[in-house]
Coordinates of C-alpha atoms in Angstrom, one line a residue:
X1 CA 0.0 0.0 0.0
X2 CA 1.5 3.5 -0.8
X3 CA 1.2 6.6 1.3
X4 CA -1.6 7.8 -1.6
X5 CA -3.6 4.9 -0.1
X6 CA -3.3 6.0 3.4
X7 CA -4.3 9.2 2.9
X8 CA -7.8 10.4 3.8
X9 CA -9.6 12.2 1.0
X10 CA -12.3 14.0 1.4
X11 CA -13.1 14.3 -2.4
X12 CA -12.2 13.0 -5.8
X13 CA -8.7 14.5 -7.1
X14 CA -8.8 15.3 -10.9
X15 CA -5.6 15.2 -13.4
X16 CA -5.4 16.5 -16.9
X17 CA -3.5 14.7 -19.4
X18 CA -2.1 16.3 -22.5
X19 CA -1.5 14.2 -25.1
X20 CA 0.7 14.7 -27.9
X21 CA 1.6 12.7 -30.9
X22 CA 0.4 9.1 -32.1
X23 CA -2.2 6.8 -31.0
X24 CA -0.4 5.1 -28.8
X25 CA 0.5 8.0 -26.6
X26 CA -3.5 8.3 -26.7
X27 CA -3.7 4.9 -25.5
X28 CA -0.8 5.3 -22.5
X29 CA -3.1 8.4 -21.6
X30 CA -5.8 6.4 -21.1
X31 CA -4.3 4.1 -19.1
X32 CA -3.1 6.3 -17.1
X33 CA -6.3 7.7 -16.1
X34 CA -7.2 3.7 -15.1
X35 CA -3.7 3.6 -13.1
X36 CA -5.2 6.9 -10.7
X37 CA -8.9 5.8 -10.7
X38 CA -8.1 3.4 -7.6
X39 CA -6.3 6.5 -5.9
X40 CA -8.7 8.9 -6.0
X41 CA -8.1 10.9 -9.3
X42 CA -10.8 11.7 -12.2
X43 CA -10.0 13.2 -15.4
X44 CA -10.9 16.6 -16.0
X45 CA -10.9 18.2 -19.3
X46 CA -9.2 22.0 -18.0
X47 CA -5.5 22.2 -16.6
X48 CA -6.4 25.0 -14.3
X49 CA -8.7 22.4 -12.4
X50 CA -6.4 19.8 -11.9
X51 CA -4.3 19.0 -8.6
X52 CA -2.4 17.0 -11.4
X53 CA -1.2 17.9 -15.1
X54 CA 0.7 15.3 -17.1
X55 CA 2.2 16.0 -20.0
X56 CA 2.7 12.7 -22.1
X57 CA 5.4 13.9 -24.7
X58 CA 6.4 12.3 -28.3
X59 CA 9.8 12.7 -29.6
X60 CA 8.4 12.2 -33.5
X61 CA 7.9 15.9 -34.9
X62 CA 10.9 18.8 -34.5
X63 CA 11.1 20.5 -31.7
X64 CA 9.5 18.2 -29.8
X65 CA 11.4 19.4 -26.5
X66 CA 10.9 22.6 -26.9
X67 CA 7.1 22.5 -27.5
X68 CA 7.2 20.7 -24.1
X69 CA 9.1 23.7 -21.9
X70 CA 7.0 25.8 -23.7
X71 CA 4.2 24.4 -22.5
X72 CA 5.5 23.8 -19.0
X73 CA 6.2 27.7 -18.7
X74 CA 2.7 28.4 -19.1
X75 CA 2.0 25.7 -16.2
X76 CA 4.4 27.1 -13.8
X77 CA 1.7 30.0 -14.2
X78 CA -0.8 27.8 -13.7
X79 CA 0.7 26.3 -10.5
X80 CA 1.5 29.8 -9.1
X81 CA -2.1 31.0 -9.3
X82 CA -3.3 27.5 -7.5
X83 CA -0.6 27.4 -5.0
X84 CA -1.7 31.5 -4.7
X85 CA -5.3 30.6 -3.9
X86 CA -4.1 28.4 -1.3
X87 CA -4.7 25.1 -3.5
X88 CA -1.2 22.6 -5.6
X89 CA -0.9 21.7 -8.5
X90 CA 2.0 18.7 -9.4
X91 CA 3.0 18.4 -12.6
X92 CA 4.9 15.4 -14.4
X93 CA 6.4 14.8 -18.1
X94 CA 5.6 11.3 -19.2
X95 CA 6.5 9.8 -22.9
X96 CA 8.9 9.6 -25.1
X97 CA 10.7 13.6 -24.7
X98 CA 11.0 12.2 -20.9
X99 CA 12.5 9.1 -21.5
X100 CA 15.1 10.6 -24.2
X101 CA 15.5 14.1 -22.0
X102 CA 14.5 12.9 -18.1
X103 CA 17.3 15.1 -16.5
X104 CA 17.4 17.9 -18.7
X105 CA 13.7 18.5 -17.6
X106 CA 14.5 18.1 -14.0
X107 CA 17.4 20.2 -14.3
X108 CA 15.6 23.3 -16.6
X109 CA 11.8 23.1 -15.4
X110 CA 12.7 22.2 -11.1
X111 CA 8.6 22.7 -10.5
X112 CA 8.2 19.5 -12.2
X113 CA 7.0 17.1 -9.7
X114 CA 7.3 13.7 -12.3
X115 CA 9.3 12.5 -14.5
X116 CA 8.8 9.1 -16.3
X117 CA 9.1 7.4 -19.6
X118 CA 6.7 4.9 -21.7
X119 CA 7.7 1.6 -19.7
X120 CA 6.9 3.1 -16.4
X121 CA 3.0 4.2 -16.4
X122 CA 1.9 1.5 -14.4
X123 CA 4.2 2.8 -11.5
X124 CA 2.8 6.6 -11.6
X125 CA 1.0 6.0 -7.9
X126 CA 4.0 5.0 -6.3
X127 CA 6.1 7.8 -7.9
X128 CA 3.2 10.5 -7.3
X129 CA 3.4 9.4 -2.9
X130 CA 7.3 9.8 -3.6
X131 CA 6.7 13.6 -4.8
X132 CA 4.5 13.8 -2.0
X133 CA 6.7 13.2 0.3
X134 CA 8.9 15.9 -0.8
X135 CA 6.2 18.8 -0.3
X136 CA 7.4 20.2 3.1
X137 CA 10.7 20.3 1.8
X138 CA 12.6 23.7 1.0
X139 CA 12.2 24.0 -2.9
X140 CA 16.2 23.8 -2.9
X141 CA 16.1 20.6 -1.6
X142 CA 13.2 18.8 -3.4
X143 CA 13.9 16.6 -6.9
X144 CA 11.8 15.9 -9.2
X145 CA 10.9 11.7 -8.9
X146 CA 12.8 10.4 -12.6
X147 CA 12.1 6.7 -13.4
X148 CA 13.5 6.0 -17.2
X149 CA 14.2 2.5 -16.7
X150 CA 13.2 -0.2 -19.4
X151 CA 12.1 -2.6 -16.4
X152 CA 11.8 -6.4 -17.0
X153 CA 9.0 -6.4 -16.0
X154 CA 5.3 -6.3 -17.9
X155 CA 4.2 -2.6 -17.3
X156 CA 0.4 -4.2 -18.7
X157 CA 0.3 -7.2 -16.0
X158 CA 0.6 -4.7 -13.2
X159 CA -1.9 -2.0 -14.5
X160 CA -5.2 -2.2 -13.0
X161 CA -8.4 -3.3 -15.7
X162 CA -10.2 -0.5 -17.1
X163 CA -13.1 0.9 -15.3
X164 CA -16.6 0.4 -17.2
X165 CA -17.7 3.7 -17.0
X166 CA -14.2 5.2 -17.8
X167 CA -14.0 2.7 -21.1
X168 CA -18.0 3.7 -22.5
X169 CA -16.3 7.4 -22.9
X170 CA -13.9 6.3 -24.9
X171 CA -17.0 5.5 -27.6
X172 CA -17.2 2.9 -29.8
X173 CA -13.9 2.2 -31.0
X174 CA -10.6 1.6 -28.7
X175 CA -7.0 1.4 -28.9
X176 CA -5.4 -2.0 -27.4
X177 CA -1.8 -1.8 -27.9
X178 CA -0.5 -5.4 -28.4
X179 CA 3.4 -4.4 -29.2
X180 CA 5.8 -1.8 -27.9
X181 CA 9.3 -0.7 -29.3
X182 CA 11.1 -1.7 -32.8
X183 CA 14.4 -3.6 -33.5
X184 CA 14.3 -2.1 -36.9
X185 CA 16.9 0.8 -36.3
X186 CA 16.1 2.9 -39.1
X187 CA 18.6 5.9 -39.1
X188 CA 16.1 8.8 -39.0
X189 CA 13.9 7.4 -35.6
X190 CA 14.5 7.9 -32.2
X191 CA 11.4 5.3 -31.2
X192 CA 14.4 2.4 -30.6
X193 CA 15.8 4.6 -27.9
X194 CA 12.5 5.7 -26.4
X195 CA 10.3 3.0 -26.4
X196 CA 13.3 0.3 -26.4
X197 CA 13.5 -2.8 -27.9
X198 CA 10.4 -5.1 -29.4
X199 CA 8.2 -6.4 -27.0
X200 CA 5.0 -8.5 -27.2
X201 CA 1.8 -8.4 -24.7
X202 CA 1.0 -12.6 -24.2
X203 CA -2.4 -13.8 -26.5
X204 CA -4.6 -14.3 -23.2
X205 CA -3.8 -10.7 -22.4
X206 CA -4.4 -9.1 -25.1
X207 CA -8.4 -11.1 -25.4
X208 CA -8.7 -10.4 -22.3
X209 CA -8.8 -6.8 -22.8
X210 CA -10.7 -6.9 -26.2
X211 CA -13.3 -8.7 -24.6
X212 CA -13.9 -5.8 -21.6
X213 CA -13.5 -2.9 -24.0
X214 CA -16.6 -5.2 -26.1
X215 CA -18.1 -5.5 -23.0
X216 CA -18.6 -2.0 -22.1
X217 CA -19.8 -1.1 -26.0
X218 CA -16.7 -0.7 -28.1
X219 CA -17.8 -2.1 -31.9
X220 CA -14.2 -1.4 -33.5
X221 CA -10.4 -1.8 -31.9
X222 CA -7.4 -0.6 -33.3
X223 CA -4.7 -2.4 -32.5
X224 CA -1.2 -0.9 -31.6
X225 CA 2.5 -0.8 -31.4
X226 CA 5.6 1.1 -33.4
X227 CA 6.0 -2.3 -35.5
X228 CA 2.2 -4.0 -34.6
X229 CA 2.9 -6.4 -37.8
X230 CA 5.8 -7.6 -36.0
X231 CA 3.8 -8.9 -32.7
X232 CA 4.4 -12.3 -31.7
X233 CA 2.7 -12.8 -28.4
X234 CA 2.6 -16.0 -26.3
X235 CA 0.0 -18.5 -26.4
X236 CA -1.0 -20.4 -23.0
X237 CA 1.2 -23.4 -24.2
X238 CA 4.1 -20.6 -25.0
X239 CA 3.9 -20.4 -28.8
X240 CA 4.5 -17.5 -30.6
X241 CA 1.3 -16.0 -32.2
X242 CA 1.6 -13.5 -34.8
X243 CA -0.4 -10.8 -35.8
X244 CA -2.5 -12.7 -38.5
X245 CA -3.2 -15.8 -36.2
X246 CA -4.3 -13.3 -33.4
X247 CA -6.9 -11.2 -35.9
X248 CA -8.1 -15.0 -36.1
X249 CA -8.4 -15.1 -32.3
X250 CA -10.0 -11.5 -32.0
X251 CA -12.1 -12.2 -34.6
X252 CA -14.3 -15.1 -32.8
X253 CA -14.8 -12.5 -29.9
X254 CA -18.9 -11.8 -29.8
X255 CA -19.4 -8.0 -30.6
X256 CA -16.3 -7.1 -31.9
X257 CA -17.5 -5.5 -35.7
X258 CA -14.4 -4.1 -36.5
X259 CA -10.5 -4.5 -36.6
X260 CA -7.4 -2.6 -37.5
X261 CA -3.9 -2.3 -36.5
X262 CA -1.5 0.6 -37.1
X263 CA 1.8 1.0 -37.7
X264 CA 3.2 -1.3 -39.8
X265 CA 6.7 -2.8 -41.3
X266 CA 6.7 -3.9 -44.8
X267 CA 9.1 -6.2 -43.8
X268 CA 6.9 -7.7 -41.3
X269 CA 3.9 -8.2 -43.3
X270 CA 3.6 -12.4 -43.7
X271 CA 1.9 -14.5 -46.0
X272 CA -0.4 -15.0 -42.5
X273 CA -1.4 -11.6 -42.3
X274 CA -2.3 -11.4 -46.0
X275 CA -4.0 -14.4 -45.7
X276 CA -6.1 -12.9 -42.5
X277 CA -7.1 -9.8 -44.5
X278 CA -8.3 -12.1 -47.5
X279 CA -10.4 -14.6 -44.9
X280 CA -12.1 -12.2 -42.4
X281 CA -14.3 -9.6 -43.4
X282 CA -14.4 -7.5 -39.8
X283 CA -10.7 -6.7 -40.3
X284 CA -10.6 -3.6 -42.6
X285 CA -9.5 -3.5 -46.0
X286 CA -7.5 -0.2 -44.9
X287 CA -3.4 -0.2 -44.1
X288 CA -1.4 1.7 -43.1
X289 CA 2.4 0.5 -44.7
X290 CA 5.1 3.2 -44.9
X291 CA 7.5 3.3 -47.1
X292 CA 8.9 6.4 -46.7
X293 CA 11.0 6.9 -49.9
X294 CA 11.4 5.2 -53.6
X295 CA 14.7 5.7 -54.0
X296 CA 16.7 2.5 -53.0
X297 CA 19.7 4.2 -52.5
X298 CA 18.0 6.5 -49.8
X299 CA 15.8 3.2 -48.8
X300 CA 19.5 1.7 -48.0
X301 CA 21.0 4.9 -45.9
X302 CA 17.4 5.0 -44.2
X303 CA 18.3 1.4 -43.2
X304 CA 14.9 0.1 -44.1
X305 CA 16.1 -3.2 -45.4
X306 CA 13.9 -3.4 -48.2
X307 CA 13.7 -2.2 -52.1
X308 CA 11.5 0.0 -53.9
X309 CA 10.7 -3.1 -56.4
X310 CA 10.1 -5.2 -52.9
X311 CA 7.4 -3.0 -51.6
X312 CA 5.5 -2.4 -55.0
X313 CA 5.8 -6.8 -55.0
X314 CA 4.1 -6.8 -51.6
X315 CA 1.6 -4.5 -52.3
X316 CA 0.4 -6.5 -55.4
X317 CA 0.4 -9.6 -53.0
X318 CA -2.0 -7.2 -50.3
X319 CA -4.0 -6.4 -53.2
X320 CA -4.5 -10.3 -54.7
X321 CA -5.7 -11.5 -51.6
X322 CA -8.0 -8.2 -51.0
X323 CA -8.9 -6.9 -54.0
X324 CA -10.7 -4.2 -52.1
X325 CA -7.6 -2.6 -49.7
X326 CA -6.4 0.9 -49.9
X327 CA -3.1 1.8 -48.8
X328 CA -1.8 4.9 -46.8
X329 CA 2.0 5.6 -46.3
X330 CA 4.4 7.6 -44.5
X331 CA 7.4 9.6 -46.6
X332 CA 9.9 11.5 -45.7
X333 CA 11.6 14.2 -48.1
X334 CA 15.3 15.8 -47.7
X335 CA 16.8 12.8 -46.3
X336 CA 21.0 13.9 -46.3
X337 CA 22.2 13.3 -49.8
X338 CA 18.6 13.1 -51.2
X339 CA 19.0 14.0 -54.8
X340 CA 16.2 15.3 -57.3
X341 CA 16.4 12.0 -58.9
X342 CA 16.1 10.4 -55.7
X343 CA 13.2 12.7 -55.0
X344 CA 11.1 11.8 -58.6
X345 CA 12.0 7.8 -57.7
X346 CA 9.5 9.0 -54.6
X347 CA 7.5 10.7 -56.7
X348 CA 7.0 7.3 -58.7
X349 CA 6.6 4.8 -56.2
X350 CA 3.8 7.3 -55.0
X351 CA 1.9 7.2 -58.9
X352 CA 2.4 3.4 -58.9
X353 CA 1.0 2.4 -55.7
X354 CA -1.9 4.9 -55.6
X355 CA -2.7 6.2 -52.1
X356 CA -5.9 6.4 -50.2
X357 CA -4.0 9.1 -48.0
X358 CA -0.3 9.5 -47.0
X359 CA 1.5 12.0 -44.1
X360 CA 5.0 13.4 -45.1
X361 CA 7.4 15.3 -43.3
X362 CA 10.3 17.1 -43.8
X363 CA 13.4 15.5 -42.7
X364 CA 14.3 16.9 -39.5
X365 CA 17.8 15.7 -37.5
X366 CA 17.0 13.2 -34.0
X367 CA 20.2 13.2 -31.8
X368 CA 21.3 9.7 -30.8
X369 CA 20.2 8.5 -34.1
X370 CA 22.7 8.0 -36.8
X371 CA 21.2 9.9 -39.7
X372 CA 22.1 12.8 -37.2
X373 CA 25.7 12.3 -38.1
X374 CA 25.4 12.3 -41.8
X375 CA 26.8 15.5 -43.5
X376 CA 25.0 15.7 -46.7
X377 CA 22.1 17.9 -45.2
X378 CA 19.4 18.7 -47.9
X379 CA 18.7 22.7 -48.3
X380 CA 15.7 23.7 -46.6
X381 CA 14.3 25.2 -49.5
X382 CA 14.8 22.4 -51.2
X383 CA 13.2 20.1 -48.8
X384 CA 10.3 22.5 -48.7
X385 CA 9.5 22.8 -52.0
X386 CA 9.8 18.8 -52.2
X387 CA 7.5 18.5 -49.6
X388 CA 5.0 20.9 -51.5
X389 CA 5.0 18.5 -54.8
X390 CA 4.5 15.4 -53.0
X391 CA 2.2 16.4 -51.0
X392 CA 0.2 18.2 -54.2
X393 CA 0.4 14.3 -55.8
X394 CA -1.0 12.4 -52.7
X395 CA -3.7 14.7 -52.1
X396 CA -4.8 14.5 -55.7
X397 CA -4.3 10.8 -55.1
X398 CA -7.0 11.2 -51.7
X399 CA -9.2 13.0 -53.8
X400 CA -9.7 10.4 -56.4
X401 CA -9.7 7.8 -53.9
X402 CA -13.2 9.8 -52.8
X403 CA -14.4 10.4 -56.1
X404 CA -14.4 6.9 -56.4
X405 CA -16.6 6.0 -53.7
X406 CA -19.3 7.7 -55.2
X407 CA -21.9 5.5 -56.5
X408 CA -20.9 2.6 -54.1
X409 CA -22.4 1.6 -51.2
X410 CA -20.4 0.3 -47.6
X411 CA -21.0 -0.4 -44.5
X412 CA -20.6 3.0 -41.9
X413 CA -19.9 2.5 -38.4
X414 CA -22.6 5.8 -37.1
X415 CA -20.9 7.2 -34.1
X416 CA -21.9 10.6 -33.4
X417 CA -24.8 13.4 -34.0
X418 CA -23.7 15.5 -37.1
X419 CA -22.5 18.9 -37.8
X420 CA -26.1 19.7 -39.3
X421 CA -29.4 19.5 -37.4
X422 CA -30.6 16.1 -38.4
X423 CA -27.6 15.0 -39.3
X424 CA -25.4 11.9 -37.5
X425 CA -21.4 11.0 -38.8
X426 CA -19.6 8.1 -39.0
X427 CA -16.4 6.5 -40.3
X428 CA -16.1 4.1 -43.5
X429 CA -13.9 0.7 -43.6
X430 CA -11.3 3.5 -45.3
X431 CA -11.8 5.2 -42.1
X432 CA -13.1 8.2 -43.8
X433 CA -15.8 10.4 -42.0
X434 CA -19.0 10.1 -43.3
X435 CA -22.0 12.5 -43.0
X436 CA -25.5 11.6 -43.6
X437 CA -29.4 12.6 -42.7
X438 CA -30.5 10.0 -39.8
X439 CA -31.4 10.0 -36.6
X440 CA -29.8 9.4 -33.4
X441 CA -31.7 6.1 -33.3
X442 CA -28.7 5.0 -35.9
X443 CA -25.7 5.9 -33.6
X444 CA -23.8 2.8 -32.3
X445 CA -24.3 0.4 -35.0
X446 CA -22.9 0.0 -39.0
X447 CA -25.6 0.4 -41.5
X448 CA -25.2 0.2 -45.1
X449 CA -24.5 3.6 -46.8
X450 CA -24.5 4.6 -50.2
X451 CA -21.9 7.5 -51.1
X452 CA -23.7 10.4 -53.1
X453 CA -20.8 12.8 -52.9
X454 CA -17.5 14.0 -50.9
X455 CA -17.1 17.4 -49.3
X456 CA -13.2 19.0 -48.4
X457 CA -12.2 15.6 -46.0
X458 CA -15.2 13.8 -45.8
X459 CA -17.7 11.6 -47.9
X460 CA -21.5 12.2 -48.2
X461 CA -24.1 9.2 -47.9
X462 CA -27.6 8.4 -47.9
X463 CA -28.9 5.4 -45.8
X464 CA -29.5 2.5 -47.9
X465 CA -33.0 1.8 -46.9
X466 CA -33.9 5.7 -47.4
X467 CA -32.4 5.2 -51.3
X468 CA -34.6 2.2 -51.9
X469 CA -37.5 3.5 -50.3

């Protein structure tokens, strides 16, 4: 029992989580909410509220650490005006910017109660009743509590199970992350020194919770990881399971309408995992495979271990087997030493594949990671004006993929009440929003849909039943 426990409380304490970056920082967010529950703690949805204000940090986009001390100065005001008004505020910096920058935050933001990495969420009461601790203490003296470890131990075996009334606000479709870390090494990410090596949550686990988030209403669940095609989870007999063989699994769960997974390794996608996106109709003909550049000789500095002519084989094997999948992608422009003919071999691989959607990025230097030590930096101008023609070709590229959803008719998971009166939204197998007239009566389950039109991001639909009638 920690000193948290012991502590009388007279009424609920609330914490604010900001969350920056992918969907798996969403999903350590949540989970952190279900670590405090037992200890008193609700979420609330405004930092000035909150006795407690994590920040859960991604390393991904430039200037990652500096968005986060910018954001910490304007809590420091925060914390004066409670600690003026006789109330606290403690503040911590989870995620991937603590794990890579844990004592540089100590060191330049010393009102930071907390600081913690990805592996160590499930141990944020116990650190919270060490900062606690420190409160009488002269500010000279106190330290901020640091725990960066990548611990042995299974962070998701010691985290309590969701509460029901904490998972039915998460709506109807969930995030389970299955897979954490990547032994792929690329040269341009950092996620191999933040997140640590590949590691796999065990089959029964992962059921286990894809049956409670079912159980308290979810209809769709994404699964998770940095390298999610690379899972390979233990069975009860201590077999490796891959991803493929566990859709099978997931996919005799009662309730469960829906499945995807997100991010994925073209190098990790197995003649098993084809074969599960050919056999089972509740896992979505939608992936997400980066590739992020066409030129083989960039490909090779990247240390992505696979061709241009490789990827363009795989995805004709994806599409044999599921006629019907559309493809998004990742791409990165002004790698060091990217040339203009590097850049159109991009430019190409984009035109042959065909995207439903794709993010880009400019290349932007990591330290620790050893495209930070290559010399041949592109100009940003140049990797500006790159960006702007790629990013002119994919969204062309998205806009057809709309066009030619017109005229069909799918299946739309209706979550929400629409912008319009009289309107309710909802989110194709391409995981494109959908608006249509209905009323709330259709919320919460899929009905067919046929696609009249598309607006700026979205598609527009007309309930099957309403066309026919």
């Amino acid at each position: 029992m920690t000193e948290m426990d012991k502590a009388p409380q007279t009424a609920p304490r609330r914490v604010f989580i900001k969350t920056y970056g992918c969907q798996m920082n969403v999903y350590d967010s949540d989970r952190m909410v279900d670590a405090l529950a037992p200890h008193g703690y609700v979420p609330t949805q405004e930092p000035g509220d909150a006795d407690l204000v994590l920040l859960n940090t991604c390393h991904i986009r430039e200037k990652a650490s500096e968005k986060v001390f910018s954001e910490l100065g304007r809590l420091k005001e925060l914390q004066g005006e409670r600690r003026a008004a006789g109330g606290d505020m403690m503040i911590g910096v989870a995620g991937c910017v603590a794990q890579a920058e844990g004592e540089e935050i100590a060191r330049r933001a010393p009102m930071v109660d907390l600081v913690f990495g990805p592996q160590a969420y499930h141990r944020l009461p116990d650190m919270l009743a060490q900062a606690e601790g420190q409160r009488h203490l002269h500010p000279s003296l106190k330290k901020a509590v640091i725990d960066t470890d990548f611990p042995e131990e299974d962070k998701f075996a010691h985290l309590p199970a969701a509460k029901k009334e904490v998972t039915i606000k998460r709506g109807l479709t969930a995030f389970l992350t299955v897979q954490e870390g990547c032994d792929k090494f690329c040269s341009f990410c950092v996620v191999p020194y933040t997140r640590g090596a590949e590691v796999s949550r065990p089959v029964a686990q992962v059921l286990a919770e894809a049956r409670g988030l079912i159980e308290a209403g979810v209809k769709e669940i994404t699964l998770l990881g940095q390298n999610v095609n690379a899972y390979h989870g233990l069975d009860a007999g201590g077999r490796d399971v891959g991803l493929g063989e566990l859709a099978y699994l997931l996919a005799e769960i009662p309730g469960l309408e829906r499945l995807r997974y997100t991010t994925s390794h073209p190098r990790d996608m197995d003649e098993a995992l084809i074969a599960a996106h050919r056999d089972l109709p509740l896992l979505m003909p939608y992936l997400h495979l980066p590739v992020q550049s066409g030129s083989d000789r960039i490909l090779k500095a990247m240390n992505r271990r696979h061709t241009s002519a490789e990827y363009l084989a795989l995805i004709e094997r994806i599409k044999q087997a599921r006629p019907d999948m559309a493809l998004s992608g990742d791409f990165i422009v002004g790698f060091p030493g990217e040339t203009d003919q590097d850049f159109e071999d991009t430019l190409t691989i984009i035109r042959q594949t065909g995207y439903a959607s794709a993010y880009s990025f400019k290349y932007s230097t990591r330290p620790g990671t050893p495209g930070a030590t290559l010399t041949e930096q592109v100009d940003e101008a140049v990797k500006t004006e790159r960006l702007h023609r790629l990013q002119e070709l994919v969204n062309q590229q998205t806009t057809d993929f709309h066009a030619s959803c017109v005229g069909k008719t799918m299946p739309v998971l209706i979550e929400r009440v629409g912008r319009m009166p009289g309107q309710v939204g909802g989110r194709s197998p391409y995981l494109q929003a959908v608006h249509l007239e209905g009323s709330t009566d259709l919320i919460g389950a899929i009905h067919e849909v046929e696609i009249i039109g598309t607006s700026t991001n979205s598609l527009v639909g007309r309930l099957k039943q309403a066309a026919a009638a």
